[in-house]
Amino acid sequence: MRRPLAAAFALAAVVDLVCLAAGWDTGHTVAKPLLMPLLAAYAASRGAPRLLIAALLCGWGGDTLLLLDAEPAFFAGMGSFAAGHLCYLALFRSYDETRARSAFLAPAYGTVLVATVALLWPDLPADLRVPVAGYSLLLTAMAYTAATRLGLLAGLGGALFVLSDSLIATGVAQWPQPPRPDLWIMLTYMAAQSLLVTGVLGERRPRESAYGEVRSTTP
């Protein structure tokens, strides 16, 4: 089932991007909710840890909620993505840290976080400032942990996740946007989730978790 599931995810991704490029909202509304369940099914077929599947399904919840043009849905979608980042953090922490990488990336990600929140803060709606700041902290922690505890692919996936959500935040702050901003948001988001999955599946099994979320290598 691995190849058919991978092909189905790729097809749904292409359809979604084409619909966004063409401005066909109905096609995007149909294709977008299919992405993360297909990617989760593919990851499950590869024996992925349960926390990875949970993170992807939280992403599916966020994707679906953000299709609704309502403020409560936006907050709920942000919460669903935040839960996904917590799942990623719990999973990534079961891998050993690369200290040399940590020493280099800690100030870099810290600077990005502080600068992003400081620049966006005045232009965000008052009721979104604290939630966006908290979410940004969690997102940056996820991206940093992916880069320092897994390989290059997962690290790049985390960075693209930061970029994708930054595009959403600048839109909420009503900053100037590139043409078809939803297209770039979804392109970077799909690439981010795919790279995180590939990075996790390509790594050696993490050490056994005290909570049993990670499967043992012992038959």
PDB file of C-alpha atoms in Angstrom:
ATOM      1  CA  MET A   1       0.000   0.000   0.000  1.00  0.00           C
ATOM      2  CA  ARG A   2       2.955   2.375   0.336  1.00  0.00           C
ATOM      3  CA  ARG A   3       3.242   3.406  -3.302  1.00  0.00           C
ATOM      4  CA  PRO A   4      -0.496   3.878  -3.910  1.00  0.00           C
ATOM      5  CA  LEU A   5      -0.783   5.991  -0.763  1.00  0.00           C
ATOM      6  CA  ALA A   6       2.249   8.089  -1.701  1.00  0.00           C
ATOM      7  CA  ALA A   7       0.822   8.559  -5.203  1.00  0.00           C
ATOM      8  CA  ALA A   8      -2.595   9.517  -3.814  1.00  0.00           C
ATOM      9  CA  PHE A   9      -1.013  12.140  -1.549  1.00  0.00           C
ATOM     10  CA  ALA A  10       1.040  13.533  -4.427  1.00  0.00           C
ATOM     11  CA  LEU A  11      -2.067  13.681  -6.641  1.00  0.00           C
ATOM     12  CA  ALA A  12      -4.109  15.471  -3.964  1.00  0.00           C
ATOM     13  CA  ALA A  13      -1.247  17.937  -3.447  1.00  0.00           C
ATOM     14  CA  VAL A  14      -0.994  18.711  -7.161  1.00  0.00           C
ATOM     15  CA  VAL A  15      -4.770  19.104  -7.488  1.00  0.00           C
ATOM     16  CA  ASP A  16      -4.865  21.448  -4.508  1.00  0.00           C
ATOM     17  CA  LEU A  17      -2.034  23.624  -5.835  1.00  0.00           C
ATOM     18  CA  VAL A  18      -3.536  23.763  -9.324  1.00  0.00           C
ATOM     19  CA  CYS A  19      -6.904  24.785  -7.868  1.00  0.00           C
ATOM     20  CA  LEU A  20      -5.240  27.533  -5.835  1.00  0.00           C
ATOM     21  CA  ALA A  21      -3.297  28.752  -8.870  1.00  0.00           C
ATOM     22  CA  ALA A  22      -6.520  28.816 -10.916  1.00  0.00           C
ATOM     23  CA  GLY A  23      -8.534  30.454  -8.152  1.00  0.00           C
ATOM     24  CA  TRP A  24     -10.991  27.542  -7.969  1.00  0.00           C
ATOM     25  CA  ASP A  25     -12.029  27.592  -4.314  1.00  0.00           C
ATOM     26  CA  THR A  26     -14.312  24.552  -4.546  1.00  0.00           C
ATOM     27  CA  GLY A  27     -11.473  22.318  -5.714  1.00  0.00           C
ATOM     28  CA  HIS A  28      -9.247  23.562  -2.902  1.00  0.00           C
ATOM     29  CA  THR A  29     -12.010  22.934  -0.373  1.00  0.00           C
ATOM     30  CA  VAL A  30     -12.278  19.318  -1.561  1.00  0.00           C
ATOM     31  CA  ALA A  31      -8.560  18.571  -1.955  1.00  0.00           C
ATOM     32  CA  LYS A  32      -7.116  20.216   1.148  1.00  0.00           C
ATOM     33  CA  PRO A  33      -8.787  17.960   3.765  1.00  0.00           C
ATOM     34  CA  LEU A  34      -7.471  14.868   1.939  1.00  0.00           C
ATOM     35  CA  LEU A  35      -3.797  15.777   2.278  1.00  0.00           C
ATOM     36  CA  MET A  36      -2.894  14.965   5.868  1.00  0.00           C
ATOM     37  CA  PRO A  37      -5.021  11.775   6.174  1.00  0.00           C
ATOM     38  CA  LEU A  38      -3.294  10.414   3.052  1.00  0.00           C
ATOM     39  CA  LEU A  39       0.137  11.392   4.362  1.00  0.00           C
ATOM     40  CA  ALA A  40      -0.711   9.871   7.753  1.00  0.00           C
ATOM     41  CA  ALA A  41      -1.864   6.642   6.088  1.00  0.00           C
ATOM     42  CA  TYR A  42       1.379   6.504   4.117  1.00  0.00           C
ATOM     43  CA  ALA A  43       3.419   7.072   7.280  1.00  0.00           C
ATOM     44  CA  ALA A  44       1.444   4.369   9.097  1.00  0.00           C
ATOM     45  CA  SER A  45       2.143   1.931   6.253  1.00  0.00           C
ATOM     46  CA  ARG A  46       5.850   2.583   6.876  1.00  0.00           C
ATOM     47  CA  GLY A  47       5.537   1.744  10.582  1.00  0.00           C
ATOM     48  CA  ALA A  48       5.694   5.368  11.764  1.00  0.00           C
ATOM     49  CA  PRO A  49       5.573   6.183  15.499  1.00  0.00           C
ATOM     50  CA  ARG A  50       2.123   6.978  16.801  1.00  0.00           C
ATOM     51  CA  LEU A  51       3.133  10.507  17.720  1.00  0.00           C
ATOM     52  CA  LEU A  52       3.939  11.230  14.081  1.00  0.00           C
ATOM     53  CA  ILE A  53       0.498  10.002  13.015  1.00  0.00           C
ATOM     54  CA  ALA A  54      -1.093  12.108  15.759  1.00  0.00           C
ATOM     55  CA  ALA A  55       0.785  15.222  14.616  1.00  0.00           C
ATOM     56  CA  LEU A  56      -0.420  14.753  11.044  1.00  0.00           C
ATOM     57  CA  LEU A  57      -4.015  14.220  12.118  1.00  0.00           C
ATOM     58  CA  CYS A  58      -3.833  17.393  14.208  1.00  0.00           C
ATOM     59  CA  GLY A  59      -2.664  19.096  11.017  1.00  0.00           C
ATOM     60  CA  TRP A  60      -5.734  17.688   9.265  1.00  0.00           C
ATOM     61  CA  GLY A  61      -7.921  19.201  11.970  1.00  0.00           C
ATOM     62  CA  GLY A  62      -6.253  22.572  11.520  1.00  0.00           C
ATOM     63  CA  ASP A  63      -6.529  22.377   7.733  1.00  0.00           C
ATOM     64  CA  THR A  64     -10.248  21.666   7.913  1.00  0.00           C
ATOM     65  CA  LEU A  65     -11.022  24.325  10.497  1.00  0.00           C
ATOM     66  CA  LEU A  66      -9.131  27.028   8.605  1.00  0.00           C
ATOM     67  CA  LEU A  67     -11.382  26.444   5.604  1.00  0.00           C
ATOM     68  CA  LEU A  68     -14.192  28.009   7.636  1.00  0.00           C
ATOM     69  CA  ASP A  69     -14.275  31.786   7.366  1.00  0.00           C
ATOM     70  CA  ALA A  70     -14.963  32.502  11.039  1.00  0.00           C
ATOM     71  CA  GLU A  71     -12.848  33.746  13.947  1.00  0.00           C
ATOM     72  CA  PRO A  72     -13.730  30.851  16.323  1.00  0.00           C
ATOM     73  CA  ALA A  73     -12.633  28.398  13.615  1.00  0.00           C
ATOM     74  CA  PHE A  74      -9.345  30.267  13.232  1.00  0.00           C
ATOM     75  CA  PHE A  75      -8.639  29.968  16.955  1.00  0.00           C
ATOM     76  CA  ALA A  76      -9.648  26.297  16.938  1.00  0.00           C
ATOM     77  CA  GLY A  77      -7.453  25.650  13.896  1.00  0.00           C
ATOM     78  CA  MET A  78      -4.506  27.318  15.599  1.00  0.00           C
ATOM     79  CA  GLY A  79      -5.124  25.124  18.643  1.00  0.00           C
ATOM     80  CA  SER A  80      -5.193  21.997  16.498  1.00  0.00           C
ATOM     81  CA  PHE A  81      -1.880  22.881  14.868  1.00  0.00           C
ATOM     82  CA  ALA A  82      -0.443  23.698  18.299  1.00  0.00           C
ATOM     83  CA  ALA A  83      -1.418  20.204  19.477  1.00  0.00           C
ATOM     84  CA  GLY A  84       0.372  18.811  16.420  1.00  0.00           C
ATOM     85  CA  HIS A  85       3.526  20.721  17.315  1.00  0.00           C
ATOM     86  CA  LEU A  86       3.353  19.284  20.834  1.00  0.00           C
ATOM     87  CA  CYS A  87       3.188  15.792  19.314  1.00  0.00           C
ATOM     88  CA  TYR A  88       6.196  16.581  17.123  1.00  0.00           C
ATOM     89  CA  LEU A  89       8.120  17.957  20.114  1.00  0.00           C
ATOM     90  CA  ALA A  90       7.418  14.857  22.191  1.00  0.00           C
ATOM     91  CA  LEU A  91       8.532  12.640  19.301  1.00  0.00           C
ATOM     92  CA  PHE A  92      11.675  14.611  18.428  1.00  0.00           C
ATOM     93  CA  ARG A  93      12.819  14.686  22.046  1.00  0.00           C
ATOM     94  CA  SER A  94      13.089  10.892  21.936  1.00  0.00           C
ATOM     95  CA  TYR A  95      16.093  11.328  19.610  1.00  0.00           C
ATOM     96  CA  ASP A  96      19.543  12.338  20.789  1.00  0.00           C
ATOM     97  CA  GLU A  97      20.495  15.993  20.434  1.00  0.00           C
ATOM     98  CA  THR A  98      23.378  17.139  18.215  1.00  0.00           C
ATOM     99  CA  ARG A  99      25.117  19.695  20.409  1.00  0.00           C
ATOM    100  CA  ALA A 100      27.140  21.387  17.677  1.00  0.00           C
ATOM    101  CA  ARG A 101      23.964  21.995  15.713  1.00  0.00           C
ATOM    102  CA  SER A 102      22.179  23.247  18.835  1.00  0.00           C
ATOM    103  CA  ALA A 103      24.878  25.827  19.577  1.00  0.00           C
ATOM    104  CA  PHE A 104      24.520  27.255  16.074  1.00  0.00           C
ATOM    105  CA  LEU A 105      20.738  27.116  15.695  1.00  0.00           C
ATOM    106  CA  ALA A 106      19.605  28.260  19.156  1.00  0.00           C
ATOM    107  CA  PRO A 107      20.536  31.937  18.624  1.00  0.00           C
ATOM    108  CA  ALA A 108      19.311  31.822  15.013  1.00  0.00           C
ATOM    109  CA  TYR A 109      15.848  30.531  15.875  1.00  0.00           C
ATOM    110  CA  GLY A 110      15.682  32.734  18.967  1.00  0.00           C
ATOM    111  CA  THR A 111      16.371  35.800  16.841  1.00  0.00           C
ATOM    112  CA  VAL A 112      13.755  34.777  14.276  1.00  0.00           C
ATOM    113  CA  LEU A 113      11.135  34.277  17.006  1.00  0.00           C
ATOM    114  CA  VAL A 114      11.758  37.588  18.773  1.00  0.00           C
ATOM    115  CA  ALA A 115      11.977  39.581  15.541  1.00  0.00           C
ATOM    116  CA  THR A 116       8.835  38.033  14.064  1.00  0.00           C
ATOM    117  CA  VAL A 117       6.685  38.600  17.151  1.00  0.00           C
ATOM    118  CA  ALA A 118       8.021  42.136  17.670  1.00  0.00           C
ATOM    119  CA  LEU A 119       7.352  43.147  14.057  1.00  0.00           C
ATOM    120  CA  LEU A 120       3.897  41.565  13.841  1.00  0.00           C
ATOM    121  CA  TRP A 121       2.655  42.657  17.270  1.00  0.00           C
ATOM    122  CA  PRO A 122       1.528  46.227  16.439  1.00  0.00           C
ATOM    123  CA  ASP A 123      -0.363  45.123  13.307  1.00  0.00           C
ATOM    124  CA  LEU A 124      -2.174  42.103  14.719  1.00  0.00           C
ATOM    125  CA  PRO A 125      -5.729  42.401  16.080  1.00  0.00           C
ATOM    126  CA  ALA A 126      -5.551  42.855  19.843  1.00  0.00           C
ATOM    127  CA  ASP A 127      -7.254  39.525  20.604  1.00  0.00           C
ATOM    128  CA  LEU A 128      -4.732  37.645  18.444  1.00  0.00           C
ATOM    129  CA  ARG A 129      -1.483  39.089  19.780  1.00  0.00           C
ATOM    130  CA  VAL A 130      -0.954  36.792  22.755  1.00  0.00           C
ATOM    131  CA  PRO A 131      -2.238  33.611  21.010  1.00  0.00           C
ATOM    132  CA  VAL A 132      -0.019  34.276  17.978  1.00  0.00           C
ATOM    133  CA  ALA A 133       3.000  34.927  20.208  1.00  0.00           C
ATOM    134  CA  GLY A 134       2.397  31.696  22.139  1.00  0.00           C
ATOM    135  CA  TYR A 135       1.841  29.718  18.970  1.00  0.00           C
ATOM    136  CA  SER A 136       4.998  31.202  17.426  1.00  0.00           C
ATOM    137  CA  LEU A 137       7.017  30.075  20.443  1.00  0.00           C
ATOM    138  CA  LEU A 138       5.690  26.518  20.122  1.00  0.00           C
ATOM    139  CA  LEU A 139       6.216  26.442  16.344  1.00  0.00           C
ATOM    140  CA  THR A 140       9.788  27.717  16.648  1.00  0.00           C
ATOM    141  CA  ALA A 141      10.551  25.169  19.374  1.00  0.00           C
ATOM    142  CA  MET A 142       9.282  22.395  17.098  1.00  0.00           C
ATOM    143  CA  ALA A 143      11.390  23.578  14.160  1.00  0.00           C
ATOM    144  CA  TYR A 144      14.483  23.973  16.335  1.00  0.00           C
ATOM    145  CA  THR A 145      14.061  20.523  17.867  1.00  0.00           C
ATOM    146  CA  ALA A 146      13.559  18.946  14.437  1.00  0.00           C
ATOM    147  CA  ALA A 147      16.792  20.502  13.225  1.00  0.00           C
ATOM    148  CA  THR A 148      18.862  19.587  16.276  1.00  0.00           C
ATOM    149  CA  ARG A 149      17.631  16.053  16.910  1.00  0.00           C
ATOM    150  CA  LEU A 150      16.954  14.712  13.418  1.00  0.00           C
ATOM    151  CA  GLY A 151      18.662  15.128  10.064  1.00  0.00           C
ATOM    152  CA  LEU A 152      18.693  17.755   7.356  1.00  0.00           C
ATOM    153  CA  LEU A 153      15.302  16.840   5.862  1.00  0.00           C
ATOM    154  CA  ALA A 154      13.379  17.190   9.118  1.00  0.00           C
ATOM    155  CA  GLY A 155      15.245  20.403   9.905  1.00  0.00           C
ATOM    156  CA  LEU A 156      14.281  21.843   6.525  1.00  0.00           C
ATOM    157  CA  GLY A 157      10.696  20.713   7.104  1.00  0.00           C
ATOM    158  CA  GLY A 158      10.567  22.582  10.395  1.00  0.00           C
ATOM    159  CA  ALA A 159      11.973  25.730   8.786  1.00  0.00           C
ATOM    160  CA  LEU A 160       9.392  25.576   5.987  1.00  0.00           C
ATOM    161  CA  PHE A 161       6.631  25.173   8.573  1.00  0.00           C
ATOM    162  CA  VAL A 162       7.819  28.412  10.179  1.00  0.00           C
ATOM    163  CA  LEU A 163       7.813  30.106   6.775  1.00  0.00           C
ATOM    164  CA  SER A 164       4.324  28.846   5.898  1.00  0.00           C
ATOM    165  CA  ASP A 165       2.775  30.002   9.159  1.00  0.00           C
ATOM    166  CA  SER A 166       4.642  33.315   8.945  1.00  0.00           C
ATOM    167  CA  LEU A 167       2.902  33.936   5.619  1.00  0.00           C
ATOM    168  CA  ILE A 168      -0.438  33.332   7.331  1.00  0.00           C
ATOM    169  CA  ALA A 169       0.471  35.684  10.181  1.00  0.00           C
ATOM    170  CA  THR A 170       1.571  38.478   7.853  1.00  0.00           C
ATOM    171  CA  GLY A 171      -1.732  38.116   6.014  1.00  0.00           C
ATOM    172  CA  VAL A 172      -3.654  38.447   9.283  1.00  0.00           C
ATOM    173  CA  ALA A 173      -1.540  41.530  10.068  1.00  0.00           C
ATOM    174  CA  GLN A 174      -2.495  42.878   6.613  1.00  0.00           C
ATOM    175  CA  TRP A 175       1.072  43.160   5.408  1.00  0.00           C
ATOM    176  CA  PRO A 176       1.678  43.220   1.627  1.00  0.00           C
ATOM    177  CA  GLN A 177       1.353  39.704   0.222  1.00  0.00           C
ATOM    178  CA  PRO A 178       2.767  37.979  -2.877  1.00  0.00           C
ATOM    179  CA  PRO A 179       0.354  37.082  -5.682  1.00  0.00           C
ATOM    180  CA  ARG A 180      -1.766  34.043  -4.775  1.00  0.00           C
ATOM    181  CA  PRO A 181      -0.570  33.931  -1.129  1.00  0.00           C
ATOM    182  CA  ASP A 182      -2.642  30.801  -0.385  1.00  0.00           C
ATOM    183  CA  LEU A 183      -0.679  28.961  -3.067  1.00  0.00           C
ATOM    184  CA  TRP A 184       2.654  29.731  -1.386  1.00  0.00           C
ATOM    185  CA  ILE A 185       1.247  28.962   2.053  1.00  0.00           C
ATOM    186  CA  MET A 186       0.056  25.522   0.955  1.00  0.00           C
ATOM    187  CA  LEU A 187       3.170  24.759  -1.081  1.00  0.00           C
ATOM    188  CA  THR A 188       5.494  25.435   1.859  1.00  0.00           C
ATOM    189  CA  TYR A 189       3.115  23.647   4.258  1.00  0.00           C
ATOM    190  CA  MET A 190       2.886  20.477   2.150  1.00  0.00           C
ATOM    191  CA  ALA A 191       6.657  20.449   1.708  1.00  0.00           C
ATOM    192  CA  ALA A 192       7.128  20.972   5.459  1.00  0.00           C
ATOM    193  CA  GLN A 193       4.900  18.082   6.515  1.00  0.00           C
ATOM    194  CA  SER A 194       6.352  15.790   3.827  1.00  0.00           C
ATOM    195  CA  LEU A 195       9.930  16.550   4.873  1.00  0.00           C
ATOM    196  CA  LEU A 196       9.133  16.028   8.548  1.00  0.00           C
ATOM    197  CA  VAL A 197       7.626  12.628   7.738  1.00  0.00           C
ATOM    198  CA  THR A 198      10.548  11.689   5.492  1.00  0.00           C
ATOM    199  CA  GLY A 199      13.022  12.848   8.118  1.00  0.00           C
ATOM    200  CA  VAL A 200      11.417  10.779  10.870  1.00  0.00           C
ATOM    201  CA  LEU A 201      11.035   7.668   8.728  1.00  0.00           C
ATOM    202  CA  GLY A 202      14.615   7.960   7.490  1.00  0.00           C
ATOM    203  CA  GLU A 203      16.151   8.141  10.948  1.00  0.00           C
ATOM    204  CA  ARG A 204      17.074   5.227  13.131  1.00  0.00           C
ATOM    205  CA  ARG A 205      14.453   4.263  15.672  1.00  0.00           C
ATOM    206  CA  PRO A 206      14.526   6.698  18.629  1.00  0.00           C
ATOM    207  CA  ARG A 207      15.285   5.465  22.114  1.00  0.00           C
ATOM    208  CA  GLU A 208      12.341   3.866  23.899  1.00  0.00           C
ATOM    209  CA  SER A 209       9.988   6.368  25.510  1.00  0.00           C
ATOM    210  CA  ALA A 210       8.959   5.986  29.112  1.00  0.00           C
ATOM    211  CA  TYR A 211       5.362   6.414  27.959  1.00  0.00           C
ATOM    212  CA  GLY A 212       5.551   3.748  25.260  1.00  0.00           C
ATOM    213  CA  GLU A 213       4.639   5.978  22.304  1.00  0.00           C
ATOM    214  CA  VAL A 214       7.672   4.820  20.323  1.00  0.00           C
ATOM    215  CA  ARG A 215       7.863   1.242  19.162  1.00  0.00           C
ATOM    216  CA  SER A 216      10.774  -0.909  20.205  1.00  0.00           C
ATOM    217  CA  THR A 217      13.216  -2.357  17.691  1.00  0.00           C
ATOM    218  CA  THR A 218      12.952  -5.689  19.465  1.00  0.00           C
ATOM    219  CA  PRO A 219      10.565  -8.103  17.714  1.00  0.00           C
TER     220      PRO A 219
END
